[in-house]
Coordinates of C-alpha atoms and ligand atoms in Angstrom, one line a residue:
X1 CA -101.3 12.2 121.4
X2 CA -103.1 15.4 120.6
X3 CA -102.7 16.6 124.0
X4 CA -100.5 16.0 127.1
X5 CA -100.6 14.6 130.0
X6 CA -98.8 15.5 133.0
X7 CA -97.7 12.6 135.1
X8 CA -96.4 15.1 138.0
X9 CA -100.2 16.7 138.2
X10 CA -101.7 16.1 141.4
X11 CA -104.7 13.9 139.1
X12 CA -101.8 11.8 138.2
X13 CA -99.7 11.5 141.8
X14 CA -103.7 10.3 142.9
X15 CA -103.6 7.3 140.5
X16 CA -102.7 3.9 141.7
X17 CA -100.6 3.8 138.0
X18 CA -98.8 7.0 138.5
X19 CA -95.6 4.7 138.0
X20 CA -97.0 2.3 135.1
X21 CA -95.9 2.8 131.3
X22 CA -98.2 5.7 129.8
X23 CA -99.1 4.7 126.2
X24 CA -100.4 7.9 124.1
X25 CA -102.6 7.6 121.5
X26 CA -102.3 8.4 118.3
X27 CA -104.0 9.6 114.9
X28 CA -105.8 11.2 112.5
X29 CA -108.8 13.9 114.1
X30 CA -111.7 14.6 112.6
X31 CA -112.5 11.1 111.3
X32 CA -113.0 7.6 113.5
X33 CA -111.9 7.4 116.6
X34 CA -111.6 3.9 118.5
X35 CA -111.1 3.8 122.6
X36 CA -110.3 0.7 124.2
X37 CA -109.8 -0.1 127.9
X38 CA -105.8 0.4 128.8
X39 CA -102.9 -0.8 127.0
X40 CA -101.3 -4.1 127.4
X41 CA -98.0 -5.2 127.3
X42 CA -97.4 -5.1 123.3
X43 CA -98.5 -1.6 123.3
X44 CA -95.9 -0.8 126.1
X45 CA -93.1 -2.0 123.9
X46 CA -94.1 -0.2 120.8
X47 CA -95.4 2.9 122.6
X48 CA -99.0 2.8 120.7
X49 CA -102.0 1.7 121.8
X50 CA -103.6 -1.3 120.2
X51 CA -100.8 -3.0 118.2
X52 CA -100.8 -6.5 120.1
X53 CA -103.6 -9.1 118.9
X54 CA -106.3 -7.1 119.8
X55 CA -104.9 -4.2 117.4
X56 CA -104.8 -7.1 114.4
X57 CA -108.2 -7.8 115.1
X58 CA -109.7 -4.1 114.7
X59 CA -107.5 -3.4 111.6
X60 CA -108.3 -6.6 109.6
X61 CA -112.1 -5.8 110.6
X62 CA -111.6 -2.4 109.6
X63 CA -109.7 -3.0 106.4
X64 CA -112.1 -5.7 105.0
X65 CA -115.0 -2.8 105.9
X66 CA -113.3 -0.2 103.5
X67 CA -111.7 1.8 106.2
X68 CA -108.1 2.4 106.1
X69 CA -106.2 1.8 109.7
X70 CA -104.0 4.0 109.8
X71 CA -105.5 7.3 108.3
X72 CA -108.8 6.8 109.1
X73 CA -108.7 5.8 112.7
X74 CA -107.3 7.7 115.9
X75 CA -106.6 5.2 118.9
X76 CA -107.3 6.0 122.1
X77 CA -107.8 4.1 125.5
X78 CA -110.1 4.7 128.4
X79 CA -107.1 4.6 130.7
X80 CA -103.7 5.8 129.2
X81 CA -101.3 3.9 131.5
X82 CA -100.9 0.1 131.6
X83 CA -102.2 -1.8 134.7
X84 CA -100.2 -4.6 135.9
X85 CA -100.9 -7.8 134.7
X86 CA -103.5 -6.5 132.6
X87 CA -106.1 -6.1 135.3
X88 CA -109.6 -4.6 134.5
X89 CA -108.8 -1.1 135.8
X90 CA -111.2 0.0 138.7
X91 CA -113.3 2.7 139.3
X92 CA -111.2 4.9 140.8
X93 CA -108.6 4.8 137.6
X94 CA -111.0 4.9 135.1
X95 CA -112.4 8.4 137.2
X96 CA -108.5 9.5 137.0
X97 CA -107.9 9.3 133.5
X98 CA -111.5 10.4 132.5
X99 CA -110.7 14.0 132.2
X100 CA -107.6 13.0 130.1
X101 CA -109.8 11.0 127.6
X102 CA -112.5 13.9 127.5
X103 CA -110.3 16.3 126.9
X104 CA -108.9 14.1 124.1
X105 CA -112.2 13.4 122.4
X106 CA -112.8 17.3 122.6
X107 CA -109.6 18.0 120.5
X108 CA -110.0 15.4 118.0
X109 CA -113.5 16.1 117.4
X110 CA -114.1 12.3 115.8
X111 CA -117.6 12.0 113.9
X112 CA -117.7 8.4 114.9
X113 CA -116.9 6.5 118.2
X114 CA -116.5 2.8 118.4
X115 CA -116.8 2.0 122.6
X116 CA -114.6 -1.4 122.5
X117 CA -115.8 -3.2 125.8
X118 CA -117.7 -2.2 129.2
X119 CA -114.4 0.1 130.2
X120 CA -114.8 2.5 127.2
X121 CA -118.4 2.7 127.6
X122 CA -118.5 3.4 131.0
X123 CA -115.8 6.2 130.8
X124 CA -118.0 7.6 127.7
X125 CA -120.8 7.7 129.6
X126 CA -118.9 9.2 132.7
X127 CA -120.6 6.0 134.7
X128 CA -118.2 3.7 135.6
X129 CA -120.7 0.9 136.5
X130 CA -121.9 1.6 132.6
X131 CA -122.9 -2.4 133.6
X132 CA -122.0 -5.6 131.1
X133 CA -121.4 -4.8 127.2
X134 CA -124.1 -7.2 126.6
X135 CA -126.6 -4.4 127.3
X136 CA -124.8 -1.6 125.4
X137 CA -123.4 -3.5 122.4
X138 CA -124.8 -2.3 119.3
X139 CA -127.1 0.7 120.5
X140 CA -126.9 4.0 118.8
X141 CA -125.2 6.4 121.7
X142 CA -125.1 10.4 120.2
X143 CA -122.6 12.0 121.8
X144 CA -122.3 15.7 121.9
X145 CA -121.2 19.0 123.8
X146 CA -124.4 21.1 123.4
X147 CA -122.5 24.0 122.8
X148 CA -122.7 26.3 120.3
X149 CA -119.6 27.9 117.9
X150 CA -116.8 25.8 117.1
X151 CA -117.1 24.0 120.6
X152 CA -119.9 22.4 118.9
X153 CA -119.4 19.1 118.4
X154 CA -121.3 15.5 118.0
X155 CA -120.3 12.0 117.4
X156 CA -121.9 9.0 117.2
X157 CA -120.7 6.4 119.1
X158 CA -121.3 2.5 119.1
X159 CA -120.2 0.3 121.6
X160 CA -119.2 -3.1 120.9
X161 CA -117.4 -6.4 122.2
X162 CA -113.7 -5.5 123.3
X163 CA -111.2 -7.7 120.2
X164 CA -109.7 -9.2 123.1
X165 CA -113.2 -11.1 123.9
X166 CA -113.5 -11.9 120.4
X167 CA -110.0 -13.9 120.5
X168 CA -110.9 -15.3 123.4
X169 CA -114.5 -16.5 121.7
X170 CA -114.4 -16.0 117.8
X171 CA -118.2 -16.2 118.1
X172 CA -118.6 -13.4 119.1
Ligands
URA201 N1 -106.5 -3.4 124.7 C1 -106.9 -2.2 124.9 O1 -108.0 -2.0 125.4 N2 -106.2 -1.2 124.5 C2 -105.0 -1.4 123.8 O2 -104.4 -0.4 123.5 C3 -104.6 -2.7 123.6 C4 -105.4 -3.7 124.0

C-alpha cells in the first residue's frame, strides 16, 4: 500500500472494524487503478485484496482486454478492513475509511478508475447513498483535484457491476 494506515488513530478506534483483518492494497501508480468494496475472506488469508473469485474474474477480463494484471493494475478497496461475514459495509464505515482511500488515489495518481459496485462509487463520489449500480454503470465519471502544479491530477473513472454479481449472474 502506498500509504499507511494507522489502526491506533482516533479515525480508526471510531470504526466498527477497528479489530477486523486490514488488507492493503497493492500496485503499480500511475496506470489503472481498480477499487472494490472491502475484502473478503480469500483476501484475508493472502493479505491482497481481490485474489478470491472475484479477483479471477477481473484478471481474466482484463487479460483477454490486453491489460496485464499485475503491472498494469493497482488494487484498492473502498473499505480496507474485512467486515464480518462479508456484510455490505454501512455508511458510517465507508465515511471512516474514505479519507484513507482519497488519500490513496491522490498518491497513486491512476489515469483510469474502474468503480466495481455501488460501495466504490459511492465512496468516489464521497455520497454514500451513490444509489443502485444500475444507474451508474457504464457512465463517464471525470475525476479530478482542480488544482494546479503537480497536485494536478485527473482520472477517468467508470463504474461497473462488482465480479462478485457477475458470479452470482454470468449475465451480467
Ligand atoms: N471483493 C472486493 O470488493 N474486494 C476484494 O478485495 C475482494 C472481493
Amino acid at each position: 500500500m502506498i500509504t499507511t494506515i494507522d489502526k491506533a488513530s482516533e479515525r480508526c478506534l471510531k470504526c466498527p472494524l477497528v479489530d477486523q483483518q486490514l488488507v492493503p492494497s497493492f500496485g503499480p501508480t500511475g496506470k489503472w487503478m481498480i477499487i472494490g468494496e472491502a475484502p473478503g475472506r480469500w483476501e484475508v488469508q493472502k493479505g491482497q485484496p481481490f485474489v478470491g473469485q472475484s479477483g479471477q474474474v477481473l484478471r481474466s477480463t482484463l487479460t483477454s482486454l490486453g491489460i496485464h494484471p499485475e503491472n498494469d493494475v493497482y488494487y484498492a478497496n473502498a473499505v480496507k478492513c474485512h467486515p464480518p461475514a462479508n456484510k455490505t459495509p454501512s455508511s458510517t464505515i465507508i465515511n471512516q475509511c474514505n479519507p484513507y482511500l482519497w488519500e490513496e488515489i491522490l498518491a497513486v495518481k491512476p489515469t483510469k478508475i474502474l468503480l466495481t459496485g455501488g460501495v466504490a462509487v459511492g465512496a468516489a463520489l464521497f455520497r454514500t447513498q451513490a444509489g443502485p449500480i444500475t444507474s451508474w454503470r457504464g457512465a463517464g465519471l471525470i475525476l479530478e483535484t482542480k488544482l494546479e502544479g503537480p497536485d494536478q491530477w485527473s482520472a477517468y473513472a467508470v463504474p461497473t457491476w462488482h465480479p462478485a454479481a457477475i458470479l452470482r449472474s454470468p449475465d451480467k
